[in-house]
């Protein structure tokens, strides 16, 4: 080889994929899921929920400024982040469950990348036409007025979808009507505009141009899913023993041709551009559109459906021998999926239990250690504590403080001679509290004495406590 011969390129330029329109039960299911998920995403910030005069009336709100998460009648405080952690664990277990039972069904139906890509392809098909028309437009080298008009129209609609996506996202973090007015008038915080700009750009690029590249290269899930799948997992597959040898000839009693007529319908509808007849591939997102396309073609040539179908590897030998596959529920209900379901349910019941038993009042106690104690002029020993009282009610409540421990200890609240403090509705109020021991009693002379600070809501009777220690002279 000559020194001047250029080395062959290891990079193959991406060829855009233009999926053909298809109808069928799986495509209809994807339309329904797309409509429901997009509806929930765009509409939820505008749902109102009356929580009283001192609380926000947005049904779902992540109030970062006040460190609260509101979800309809549920209010999550910062110290209750374990609820969010529990929901994330449930989401992970749910993903494991569905993957072990039905493969990448999440990717094919409900993943945001899939949902928005479906929406962008719908817009593209509406403006430029179905697959053949879009292919001709793509291969047209000359940029004439028609091509420029179609492309510009498509990109403008994509941009508006991206803008609505970014706008809906920021509405979850502030009162939606107020923020919408501020965004239009230019009075919103720069963070809101920056977030919208980033989400608009990523939605426009991921849904319009990257598409299957995100699923194949950027998403780690295709490489993780194999650990959750086995021979009983139902995935989209091709019944090669029924379809081969494929060909376009006429099917007769003496014909050796299989049911596959090599029409390429399954390839033309695939959003990631693979041929399912080549076997399971990392790129497959289990969207089942190839099943709809193949079933439609089988109906036209008078063959039974199911040449491409959801199937399990363990059924291959049975079907090759002419036996029917196992019942679908025998594939789904097996030890692995039962274990995932049990763990998922256990975490869910645990969160529900914690939600229903949690109190509407709470406190935290932080002893002031600098100094650990103060000797008063009469010889008594005083410890200082910062007590944070939480009132989760929608109205002000009167809290009474008391001690459990040595009965000779006295509790005092800074700024008042009373043992009660008024806590504002739905706030965590910091209160300075003193515990005093006269000089001759045991807690004053001991190094430490365990005590328990109680708080009681005088209106409802609810009580809560925290354990701490009282520091004496130690002699």
XYZ file of C-alpha atoms in Angstrom:
475
model
C 0.000 0.000 0.000
C 1.297 3.415 -0.917
C 2.232 5.785 1.871
C -0.121 8.314 0.293
C -3.167 6.015 0.418
C -5.555 7.306 3.070
C -6.487 4.890 5.847
C -10.057 3.617 5.709
C -12.423 5.444 8.029
C -13.723 3.546 11.064
C -16.672 5.898 11.352
C -19.892 5.402 9.419
C -22.012 8.511 9.059
C -25.480 8.158 10.518
C -28.235 7.578 8.012
C -31.481 9.155 9.277
C -34.330 6.735 9.960
C -37.789 7.501 8.634
C -40.239 4.995 10.176
C -43.334 4.199 8.141
C -46.772 4.726 9.613
C -48.355 1.563 10.997
C -51.666 0.674 12.635
C -52.399 -2.045 15.154
C -53.005 -2.802 18.807
C -49.454 -2.039 19.932
C -49.336 1.226 17.980
C -52.697 2.183 19.520
C -51.352 1.333 22.973
C -48.359 3.584 22.330
C -50.678 6.427 21.242
C -52.677 6.049 24.466
C -49.577 5.993 26.665
C -48.125 8.996 24.824
C -51.342 10.998 25.264
C -51.655 10.090 28.953
C -48.018 10.728 29.887
C -47.756 14.010 27.966
C -51.118 15.105 29.363
C -49.964 14.405 32.913
C -46.676 16.224 32.342
C -48.139 19.367 30.772
C -51.363 19.664 32.818
C -50.282 18.688 36.346
C -48.686 22.056 37.322
C -51.993 23.808 36.612
C -54.097 21.644 38.946
C -55.128 23.576 42.050
C -55.416 22.121 45.565
C -56.792 24.098 48.528
C -54.494 23.740 51.552
C -55.584 26.829 53.436
C -54.636 30.511 53.337
C -50.986 30.100 54.379
C -50.024 27.313 51.974
C -49.600 27.143 48.171
C -52.651 25.967 46.233
C -50.720 24.085 43.522
C -51.447 20.349 43.629
C -47.868 19.271 42.780
C -45.102 21.673 43.766
C -41.405 21.294 44.542
C -40.959 24.391 46.706
C -37.170 24.528 46.891
C -37.153 27.966 48.510
C -39.080 26.665 51.523
C -37.719 23.115 51.199
C -41.095 21.429 50.776
C -42.614 18.959 48.349
C -46.399 19.142 47.919
C -48.250 16.296 46.238
C -52.007 16.840 46.479
C -52.830 16.180 50.171
C -49.280 15.025 51.035
C -46.627 17.455 52.244
C -43.039 16.232 52.474
C -40.665 18.144 54.774
C -36.849 18.122 54.474
C -36.417 15.644 57.347
C -38.828 13.272 55.562
C -36.668 12.781 52.476
C -36.833 9.048 53.107
C -40.210 9.147 51.320
C -38.493 10.377 48.152
C -35.747 7.772 48.568
C -38.404 5.089 48.987
C -40.184 6.183 45.807
C -36.898 6.036 43.884
C -36.306 2.508 45.201
C -39.831 1.539 44.110
C -39.186 3.003 40.657
C -35.980 0.980 40.341
C -37.646 -2.245 41.489
C -40.568 -1.597 39.142
C -38.143 -1.179 36.254
C -36.426 -4.452 37.200
C -39.813 -6.186 37.418
C -41.055 -5.079 34.008
C -37.700 -5.806 32.370
C -37.510 -9.337 33.781
C -41.077 -10.014 32.615
C -41.329 -8.140 29.300
C -37.856 -6.964 28.344
C -37.357 -3.287 27.491
C -41.056 -2.513 27.677
C -40.295 0.728 29.558
C -38.048 1.857 26.705
C -40.606 0.992 24.053
C -43.663 2.620 25.603
C -43.049 5.065 28.461
C -39.453 6.334 28.342
C -39.469 10.139 27.846
C -37.052 9.783 24.917
C -39.482 7.378 23.223
C -42.572 9.469 23.999
C -41.136 12.750 22.710
C -39.540 11.055 19.694
C -42.943 9.579 18.805
C -44.426 13.064 19.053
C -41.687 14.573 16.880
C -42.088 11.829 14.247
C -45.843 12.434 14.256
C -45.210 16.121 13.517
C -42.661 15.220 10.841
C -45.093 12.823 9.167
C -47.910 15.380 9.366
C -45.804 18.073 7.665
C -43.557 16.147 5.246
C -45.590 12.991 4.578
C -45.066 9.304 5.255
C -41.812 7.383 4.902
C -41.366 7.489 1.122
C -42.125 11.205 0.914
C -39.675 11.965 3.715
C -37.014 9.817 2.092
C -37.399 11.660 -1.210
C -37.181 14.996 0.568
C -34.067 13.891 2.476
C -32.325 12.669 -0.708
C -33.200 15.813 -2.636
C -29.919 17.702 -2.943
C -31.398 20.975 -4.122
C -32.807 23.225 -1.426
C -35.817 24.677 -3.214
C -38.648 26.736 -1.718
C -40.802 23.680 -0.931
C -38.071 21.838 0.952
C -37.092 24.975 2.877
C -40.742 25.656 3.766
C -41.349 22.098 4.999
C -38.144 21.960 7.011
C -38.676 25.371 8.577
C -42.285 24.546 9.466
C -41.223 21.265 11.056
C -38.432 22.865 13.056
C -40.691 25.653 14.305
C -43.229 23.104 15.593
C -40.421 21.069 17.168
C -39.108 24.215 18.830
C -42.561 25.049 20.214
C -42.864 21.519 21.631
C -39.437 21.899 23.225
C -40.402 25.287 24.619
C -43.598 23.852 26.101
C -41.563 21.013 27.591
C -39.096 23.358 29.282
C -41.899 25.663 30.378
C -43.881 22.830 31.943
C -40.815 21.675 33.858
C -40.156 25.023 35.565
C -43.841 25.279 36.510
C -43.313 22.390 38.934
C -40.978 24.569 41.021
C -43.120 27.698 41.422
C -46.749 28.749 41.265
C -47.577 28.065 37.614
C -49.912 31.019 36.839
C -47.621 33.501 38.576
C -44.486 32.140 36.921
C -46.168 32.083 33.497
C -47.050 35.784 33.853
C -43.487 36.602 34.988
C -41.991 34.658 32.091
C -44.090 36.555 29.557
C -43.417 39.957 31.130
C -39.689 39.308 31.582
C -39.820 39.409 35.381
C -38.973 35.754 36.063
C -35.705 34.723 37.707
C -32.812 34.098 35.267
C -32.656 30.486 36.483
C -36.140 29.917 35.052
C -35.149 31.249 31.635
C -31.889 29.274 31.672
C -33.671 26.048 32.589
C -36.255 26.558 29.863
C -33.540 27.298 27.307
C -31.574 24.149 28.200
C -34.644 21.884 28.149
C -35.923 23.440 24.931
C -32.590 22.796 23.242
C -32.178 19.241 24.525
C -35.765 18.297 23.653
C -35.390 19.788 20.167
C -32.106 17.958 19.545
C -32.862 14.612 21.238
C -36.349 14.218 19.779
C -35.675 15.736 16.379
C -32.148 14.698 15.427
C -30.537 12.269 17.903
C -33.543 9.954 18.324
C -32.324 6.341 18.255
C -28.754 7.498 18.930
C -29.751 8.339 22.505
C -31.176 4.831 22.992
C -28.192 3.079 21.397
C -25.222 5.106 22.641
C -26.194 7.509 25.444
C -28.578 5.383 27.513
C -26.933 2.767 29.784
C -30.102 0.696 30.116
C -29.547 -1.541 27.033
C -26.307 -2.741 28.633
C -27.844 -3.272 32.075
C -31.019 -5.034 31.016
C -29.340 -8.377 30.304
C -28.793 -8.905 34.037
C -32.575 -8.837 34.572
C -33.590 -11.026 31.625
C -33.538 -14.796 31.251
C -34.898 -17.450 28.909
C -38.457 -16.899 30.187
C -38.514 -13.140 29.538
C -41.055 -12.171 26.894
C -39.378 -10.104 24.179
C -40.158 -9.237 20.578
C -38.816 -11.989 18.345
C -39.090 -13.590 14.918
C -40.293 -17.176 14.497
C -37.534 -18.134 12.112
C -38.667 -21.786 12.010
C -41.973 -20.610 10.566
C -40.808 -17.758 8.345
C -37.789 -19.298 6.598
C -36.888 -19.656 3.864
C -38.310 -16.269 3.089
C -39.227 -15.128 -0.376
C -41.816 -13.376 -2.526
C -43.065 -16.448 -4.391
C -46.586 -17.784 -4.262
C -47.345 -20.063 -1.291
C -48.707 -23.445 -2.366
C -49.020 -26.839 -0.756
C -45.790 -27.936 -2.433
C -43.918 -24.691 -1.845
C -40.887 -24.788 0.434
C -41.135 -21.095 1.214
C -41.873 -19.975 4.754
C -44.463 -17.418 5.781
C -42.097 -14.435 5.516
C -42.512 -12.757 2.123
C -39.526 -10.457 2.727
C -41.713 -7.360 2.380
C -39.451 -5.354 4.761
C -42.518 -3.962 6.563
C -41.015 -4.854 9.948
C -37.825 -2.950 9.099
C -39.568 0.075 7.629
C -41.647 0.734 10.770
C -38.786 0.208 13.245
C -37.855 3.488 15.000
C -34.263 2.297 15.519
C -33.857 0.860 12.022
C -33.041 -2.786 12.833
C -34.230 -6.013 11.240
C -35.806 -8.122 13.984
C -35.403 -11.181 11.754
C -31.672 -11.061 12.504
C -32.418 -11.983 16.129
C -32.321 -10.055 19.388
C -30.196 -6.908 19.191
C -29.064 -4.323 21.674
C -30.802 -1.563 19.710
C -34.287 -3.133 20.005
C -36.505 -1.133 22.398
C -39.345 -3.702 22.356
C -41.858 -1.208 20.968
C -43.665 -4.024 19.046
C -44.405 -1.880 15.981
C -42.858 -4.629 13.860
C -45.497 -6.992 15.268
C -48.290 -4.717 14.045
C -46.668 -4.395 10.609
C -46.117 -8.143 10.257
C -49.609 -9.053 11.527
C -51.114 -6.693 8.970
C -49.119 -8.336 6.183
C -49.997 -11.850 7.363
C -53.685 -10.916 7.257
C -53.300 -9.736 3.664
C -51.745 -13.026 2.471
C -54.059 -15.222 4.522
C -51.503 -16.436 7.066
C -51.955 -16.579 10.859
C -50.580 -13.711 12.918
C -47.559 -14.109 15.179
C -44.677 -14.521 12.743
C -43.165 -11.668 14.758
C -44.495 -11.630 18.299
C -43.747 -11.379 22.005
C -42.125 -14.718 22.841
C -39.687 -16.330 25.251
C -36.485 -18.129 24.378
C -37.610 -21.152 26.387
C -40.537 -21.655 23.982
C -38.333 -21.971 20.900
C -37.660 -25.705 21.233
C -41.309 -26.372 22.067
C -42.585 -24.528 19.013
C -39.964 -26.029 16.699
C -41.257 -29.438 17.795
C -44.806 -28.377 16.985
C -45.983 -27.867 20.562
C -47.825 -24.715 21.699
C -45.905 -22.179 23.786
C -46.375 -21.947 27.522
C -49.140 -19.756 28.853
C -48.011 -16.127 29.073
C -48.697 -16.001 32.817
C -46.287 -18.885 33.381
C -43.589 -16.717 31.862
C -44.546 -13.657 33.892
C -45.198 -15.350 37.258
C -41.893 -16.972 38.054
C -39.522 -16.717 41.074
C -37.615 -13.678 39.810
C -40.674 -11.554 39.031
C -42.420 -12.689 42.220
C -39.360 -11.627 44.231
C -39.301 -8.192 42.551
C -43.051 -7.802 43.140
C -42.687 -8.763 46.800
C -39.839 -6.288 47.351
C -41.717 -3.553 45.496
C -44.845 -4.163 47.583
C -42.853 -4.286 50.815
C -41.295 -0.880 50.169
C -44.678 0.527 49.111
C -46.480 -0.715 52.210
C -43.645 0.574 54.355
C -43.989 4.060 52.863
C -47.767 4.016 53.296
C -47.399 2.907 56.904
C -44.855 5.655 57.603
C -47.107 8.196 55.894
C -50.186 7.342 57.937
C -48.464 7.125 61.321
C -46.425 10.310 61.041
C -47.379 13.058 63.451
C -48.455 16.571 62.530
C -46.084 17.956 65.146
C -42.409 17.246 65.590
C -39.277 18.642 67.189
C -35.516 18.429 67.007
C -33.206 19.242 69.898
C -29.660 20.585 69.468
C -27.732 21.193 72.741
C -25.585 24.331 72.725
C -22.110 23.042 73.607
C -20.211 26.310 73.822
C -20.201 26.285 76.792
C -21.676 22.928 77.812
C -23.212 24.487 80.918
C -23.381 27.834 82.724
C -23.102 28.315 86.507
C -25.613 30.930 87.609
C -25.077 33.463 90.426
C -27.065 31.283 92.872
C -24.945 28.214 92.047
C -27.526 26.521 89.846
C -26.458 24.853 86.580
C -28.107 25.839 83.299
C -27.925 24.055 79.922
C -29.027 25.699 76.679
C -30.819 23.933 73.813
C -32.004 25.029 70.396
C -35.376 23.326 69.930
C -36.949 23.411 66.473
C -40.721 22.947 66.731
C -42.565 21.829 63.601
C -46.233 22.638 63.168
C -47.534 20.815 60.066
C -51.088 22.046 60.566
C -52.584 24.753 58.401
C -53.199 26.992 61.419
C -51.210 28.358 64.371
C -50.921 25.989 67.325
C -49.939 26.438 70.995
C -47.211 23.984 72.019
C -46.439 23.109 75.642
C -42.912 22.044 76.621
C -42.170 19.699 79.493
C -39.445 17.349 80.772
C -39.293 13.688 81.681
C -36.327 12.658 83.825
C -35.200 13.989 87.184
C -38.229 15.853 88.615
C -35.988 18.514 90.123
C -35.013 19.821 86.677
C -36.845 22.898 85.449
C -37.543 23.964 81.843
C -37.607 27.603 80.796
C -38.400 29.181 77.403
C -36.376 32.213 76.397
C -38.393 35.433 76.366
C -41.351 34.188 78.422
C -42.123 32.847 81.880
C -44.700 30.451 80.425
C -44.089 26.854 79.380
C -45.920 27.311 76.083
C -44.954 28.767 72.731
C -47.133 29.701 69.768
C -45.909 28.064 66.551
C -46.990 29.567 63.229
C -48.927 27.389 60.792
C -46.858 25.072 58.595
C -43.483 26.245 59.848
C -40.477 24.953 61.732
C -39.875 27.512 64.480
C -36.566 27.743 66.345
C -36.933 28.292 70.086
C -34.183 28.744 72.709
C -34.890 26.521 75.736
C -33.048 26.331 79.092
C -32.953 23.427 81.549
C -31.928 24.447 85.071
C -30.780 22.354 88.049
C -30.330 23.872 91.510
C -26.802 23.505 92.900
C -27.401 20.751 95.467
C -29.346 18.214 93.390
C -27.897 15.165 91.654
C -28.096 16.407 88.006
C -26.074 19.501 88.947
C -23.279 17.414 90.450
C -23.352 14.540 87.926
C -21.389 14.678 84.691
C -24.423 13.913 82.486
C -28.072 13.105 83.138
C -30.444 11.747 80.460
C -33.573 13.842 79.932
C -36.484 13.750 77.515
C -38.051 16.942 76.157
C -41.754 16.588 75.375
C -43.904 18.885 73.267
C -47.702 18.748 73.265
C -50.182 20.380 70.905
C -52.722 21.776 73.357
C -55.469 21.823 70.712
C -55.214 18.288 69.361
C -53.402 16.571 72.217
C -50.690 15.225 69.902
C -47.313 14.710 71.556
C -43.742 14.216 70.421
C -40.407 13.937 72.200
C -36.655 13.885 71.772
C -34.018 12.476 74.131
C -30.975 14.510 75.083
C -28.604 14.926 78.033
C -28.117 17.482 80.797
C -24.506 18.383 81.626
C -23.569 19.030 85.271
C -20.371 19.977 87.100
C -19.207 16.366 87.270
C -18.082 16.392 90.938
